Amino acid sequence: MLVSFSGLLNTPDELGNAEAAIEQIAHVRDAIIFLQRAIRPTDLIGQLDRESFVLWLDGGDRFASVERADLICKRRYMCAAGANPLISVKIGLVTREPHSTDTVDVFFERARLALTIAQEENVDWYFAHEDA
């Protein structure tokens, strides 16, 4: 699952502004906490870039991944200051079927394609089927 927060971070006007940097770090921390609440403690979260995260739902099938994506999108992003309507969350989903011989790179590309489709079609999440 690839999760992208649009509008999570703003480019600070002054690169040397320590308060702006601390605020940016707090936003990322809030996003990670938000995602942790939507998944199991045994699932993994990795940060890809400033506003994108990858979630590995170990043992999760397509139904579990759709359920988690729906949960994340319905909760909406809540930061320490409360709900922020300027931040949108888009998700690209892909699952590994039993006995699949595809590499992690293949799954990552499928998830990235699904995320791109979700962003282009302005839907909360998009599922990339294995035969896609």
Short mmCIF file of C-alpha atoms in Angstrom, two decimals:
data_model
loop_
_atom_site.label_atom_id
_atom_site.label_comp_id
_atom_site.label_asym_id
_atom_site.label_seq_id
_atom_site.Cartn_x
_atom_site.Cartn_y
_atom_site.Cartn_z
CA MET A 1 0.00 0.00 0.00
CA LEU A 2 1.39 3.40 -0.99
CA VAL A 3 -0.07 6.35 0.92
CA SER A 4 0.48 9.91 -0.25
CA PHE A 5 -0.40 12.97 1.81
CA SER A 6 -0.87 16.01 -0.42
CA GLY A 7 -0.34 19.30 1.40
CA LEU A 8 1.25 17.74 4.48
CA LEU A 9 4.41 19.79 4.22
CA ASN A 10 4.96 23.32 3.05
CA THR A 11 8.25 24.68 1.80
CA PRO A 12 9.49 27.08 4.45
CA ASP A 13 10.15 30.64 3.30
CA GLU A 14 13.49 30.66 5.07
CA LEU A 15 15.56 27.50 5.01
CA GLY A 16 17.22 28.50 8.30
CA ASN A 17 13.99 28.92 10.24
CA ALA A 18 14.25 26.38 13.08
CA GLU A 19 10.59 26.75 14.10
CA ALA A 20 9.42 25.90 10.57
CA ALA A 21 11.67 22.82 10.52
CA ILE A 22 10.31 21.64 13.87
CA GLU A 23 6.75 22.14 12.61
CA GLN A 24 7.52 20.09 9.48
CA ILE A 25 8.91 17.26 11.60
CA ALA A 26 5.78 17.36 13.79
CA HIS A 27 3.55 17.03 10.70
CA VAL A 28 5.46 13.95 9.54
CA ARG A 29 5.27 12.47 13.06
CA ASP A 30 1.50 13.09 13.12
CA ALA A 31 1.11 11.39 9.73
CA ILE A 32 3.01 8.33 10.92
CA ILE A 33 0.92 8.13 14.10
CA PHE A 34 -2.23 8.50 11.99
CA LEU A 35 -1.17 5.56 9.81
CA GLN A 36 -0.13 3.44 12.80
CA ARG A 37 -3.64 3.73 14.21
CA ALA A 38 -5.09 2.27 11.01
CA ILE A 39 -2.90 -0.83 10.80
CA ARG A 40 -1.88 -3.73 13.03
CA PRO A 41 1.17 -3.41 15.30
CA THR A 42 2.94 -6.10 13.24
CA ASP A 43 2.55 -4.22 9.93
CA LEU A 44 5.44 -2.12 8.66
CA ILE A 45 5.59 1.55 7.68
CA GLY A 46 8.35 3.07 5.58
CA GLN A 47 8.74 6.66 4.46
CA LEU A 48 9.45 7.08 0.74
CA ASP A 49 9.70 10.85 0.51
CA ARG A 50 8.45 13.97 2.27
CA GLU A 51 4.77 13.07 1.98
CA SER A 52 4.65 9.41 0.88
CA PHE A 53 4.71 6.19 2.89
CA VAL A 54 4.64 2.50 2.09
CA LEU A 55 2.67 0.10 4.30
CA TRP A 56 3.38 -3.62 4.29
CA LEU A 57 0.34 -5.47 5.61
CA ASP A 58 1.92 -8.86 6.24
CA GLY A 59 -0.54 -11.64 5.51
CA GLY A 60 -3.19 -9.14 4.37
CA ASP A 61 -5.30 -10.13 1.40
CA ARG A 62 -7.10 -7.80 -1.01
CA PHE A 63 -10.06 -7.52 1.34
CA ALA A 64 -7.90 -6.50 4.31
CA SER A 65 -5.99 -3.95 2.23
CA VAL A 66 -9.18 -2.37 0.89
CA GLU A 67 -10.60 -2.31 4.43
CA ARG A 68 -7.48 -0.52 5.73
CA ALA A 69 -7.46 1.96 2.83
CA ASP A 70 -11.11 2.72 3.41
CA LEU A 71 -10.47 3.18 7.14
CA ILE A 72 -7.60 5.59 6.47
CA CYS A 73 -9.65 7.63 4.00
CA LYS A 74 -12.80 7.74 6.14
CA ARG A 75 -10.95 8.90 9.25
CA ARG A 76 -9.40 11.78 7.32
CA TYR A 77 -6.08 13.11 8.38
CA MET A 78 -6.02 14.44 11.92
CA CYS A 79 -2.96 16.31 13.07
CA ALA A 80 -2.18 17.53 16.59
CA ALA A 81 -4.14 20.71 15.86
CA GLY A 82 -7.21 18.78 14.67
CA ALA A 83 -8.66 18.07 11.23
CA ASN A 84 -6.91 19.77 8.33
CA PRO A 85 -9.10 19.97 5.20
CA LEU A 86 -6.11 21.17 3.14
CA ILE A 87 -4.45 17.76 3.41
CA SER A 88 -5.69 14.97 1.17
CA VAL A 89 -4.77 11.31 1.35
CA LYS A 90 -4.55 9.09 -1.75
CA ILE A 91 -3.69 5.39 -1.68
CA GLY A 92 -2.43 2.87 -4.23
CA LEU A 93 -3.10 -0.77 -3.34
CA VAL A 94 -1.60 -4.02 -4.55
CA THR A 95 -1.59 -7.51 -3.04
CA ARG A 96 0.70 -10.47 -3.49
CA GLU A 97 -1.20 -13.61 -4.35
CA PRO A 98 -0.02 -16.95 -2.93
CA HIS A 99 2.73 -18.61 -4.98
CA SER A 100 3.54 -15.39 -6.83
CA THR A 101 7.09 -15.24 -8.14
CA ASP A 102 7.07 -11.49 -8.82
CA THR A 103 9.74 -9.40 -7.11
CA VAL A 104 9.13 -6.61 -4.60
CA ASP A 105 10.05 -4.13 -7.35
CA VAL A 106 7.12 -5.35 -9.47
CA PHE A 107 4.71 -4.88 -6.58
CA PHE A 108 6.10 -1.45 -5.83
CA GLU A 109 5.59 -0.37 -9.45
CA ARG A 110 2.02 -1.70 -9.44
CA ALA A 111 1.30 0.20 -6.21
CA ARG A 112 2.85 3.36 -7.67
CA LEU A 113 0.69 3.01 -10.80
CA ALA A 114 -2.40 2.52 -8.59
CA LEU A 115 -1.50 5.64 -6.59
CA THR A 116 -1.07 7.65 -9.79
CA ILE A 117 -4.49 6.52 -11.00
CA ALA A 118 -6.06 7.44 -7.64
CA GLN A 119 -4.52 10.91 -7.88
CA GLU A 120 -5.50 11.44 -11.52
CA GLU A 121 -9.07 10.20 -11.05
CA ASN A 122 -9.38 11.99 -7.69
CA VAL A 123 -10.52 8.88 -5.81
CA ASP A 124 -9.42 8.03 -2.28
CA TRP A 125 -7.77 4.75 -3.26
CA TYR A 126 -7.24 2.54 -6.28
CA PHE A 127 -6.52 -1.19 -6.33
CA ALA A 128 -4.07 -2.57 -8.92
CA HIS A 129 -5.13 -6.10 -9.70
CA GLU A 130 -2.41 -8.66 -10.37
CA ASP A 131 -3.33 -8.98 -14.02
CA ALA A 132 -3.21 -5.17 -14.50
#
